[in-house]
XYZ file of C-alpha atoms in Angstrom:
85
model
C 101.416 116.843 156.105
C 100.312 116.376 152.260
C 101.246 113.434 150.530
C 102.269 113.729 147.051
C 101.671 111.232 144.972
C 104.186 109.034 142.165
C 102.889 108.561 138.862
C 106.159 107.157 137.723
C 105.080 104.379 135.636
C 101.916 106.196 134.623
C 103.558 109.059 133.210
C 106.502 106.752 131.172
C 102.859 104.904 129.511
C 101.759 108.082 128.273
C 104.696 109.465 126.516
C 104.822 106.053 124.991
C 101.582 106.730 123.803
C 101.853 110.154 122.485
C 105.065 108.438 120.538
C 103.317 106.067 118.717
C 100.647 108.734 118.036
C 103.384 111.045 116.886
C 104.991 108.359 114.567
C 101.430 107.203 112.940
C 100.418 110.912 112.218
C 103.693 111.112 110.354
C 103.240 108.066 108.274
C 100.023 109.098 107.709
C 101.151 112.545 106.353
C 104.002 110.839 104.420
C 100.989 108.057 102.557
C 98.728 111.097 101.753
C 101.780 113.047 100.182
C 102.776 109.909 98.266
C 99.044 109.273 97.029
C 99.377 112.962 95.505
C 102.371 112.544 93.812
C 101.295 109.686 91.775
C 97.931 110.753 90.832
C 99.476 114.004 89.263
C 102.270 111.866 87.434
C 100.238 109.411 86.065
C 97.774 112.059 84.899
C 100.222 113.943 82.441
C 99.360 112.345 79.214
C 100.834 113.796 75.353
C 100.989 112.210 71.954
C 104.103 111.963 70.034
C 104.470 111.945 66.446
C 108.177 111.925 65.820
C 109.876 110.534 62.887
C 113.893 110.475 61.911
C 114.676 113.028 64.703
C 117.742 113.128 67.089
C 117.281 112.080 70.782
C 117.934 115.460 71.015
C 115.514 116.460 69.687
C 112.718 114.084 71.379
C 113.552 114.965 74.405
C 113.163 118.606 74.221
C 109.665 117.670 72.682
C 108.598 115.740 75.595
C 110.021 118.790 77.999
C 107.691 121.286 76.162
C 104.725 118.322 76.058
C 105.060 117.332 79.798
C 106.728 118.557 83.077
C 109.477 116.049 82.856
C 112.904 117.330 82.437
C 115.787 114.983 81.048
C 119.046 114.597 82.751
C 121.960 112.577 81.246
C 125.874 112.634 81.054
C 127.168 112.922 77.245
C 129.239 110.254 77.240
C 126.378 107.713 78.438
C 124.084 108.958 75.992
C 124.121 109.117 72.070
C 121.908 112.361 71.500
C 122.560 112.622 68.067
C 121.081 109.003 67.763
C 118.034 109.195 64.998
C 114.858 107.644 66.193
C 111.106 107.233 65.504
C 108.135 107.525 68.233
């Protein structure tokens, strides 16, 4: 006669294990994807020289300067607005 053995509350300690092991790997992935997402924000630099121009205008200047892209409802927004940068 073979006796098997119970590794009941063994076996519930490991998968608590590998669970907290699963959830720091993904916080860690989620911190090093964050770190990489600022440094190549912050890093986009342009000069503007702009002087009487529509908002319009500026922002399509900043588009072809930088990787930004401006979104904005009409009515919130006066693009015909003259500024100076």
């Amino acid at each position: 006669m073979t006796k098997k053995a119970t590794f009941g509350t063994y076996d519930a300690e490991i998968q608590k294990i590998v669970s907290i092991m699963k959830l720091i790997t993904l916080f860690f992935i989620i911190g090093i994807g964050c770190s990489y997402a600022s440094n190549a924000v912050s890093q986009t630099r342009f000069s503007l020289n702009i002087n009487n121009k529509t908002l319009q205008e500026v922002f399509v200047e900043i588009e072809k300067q930088g990787e930004y892209v401006f979104f904005y409802q009409d009515n919130s927004v006066d693009s015909n607005r003259k500024v100076s940068l």
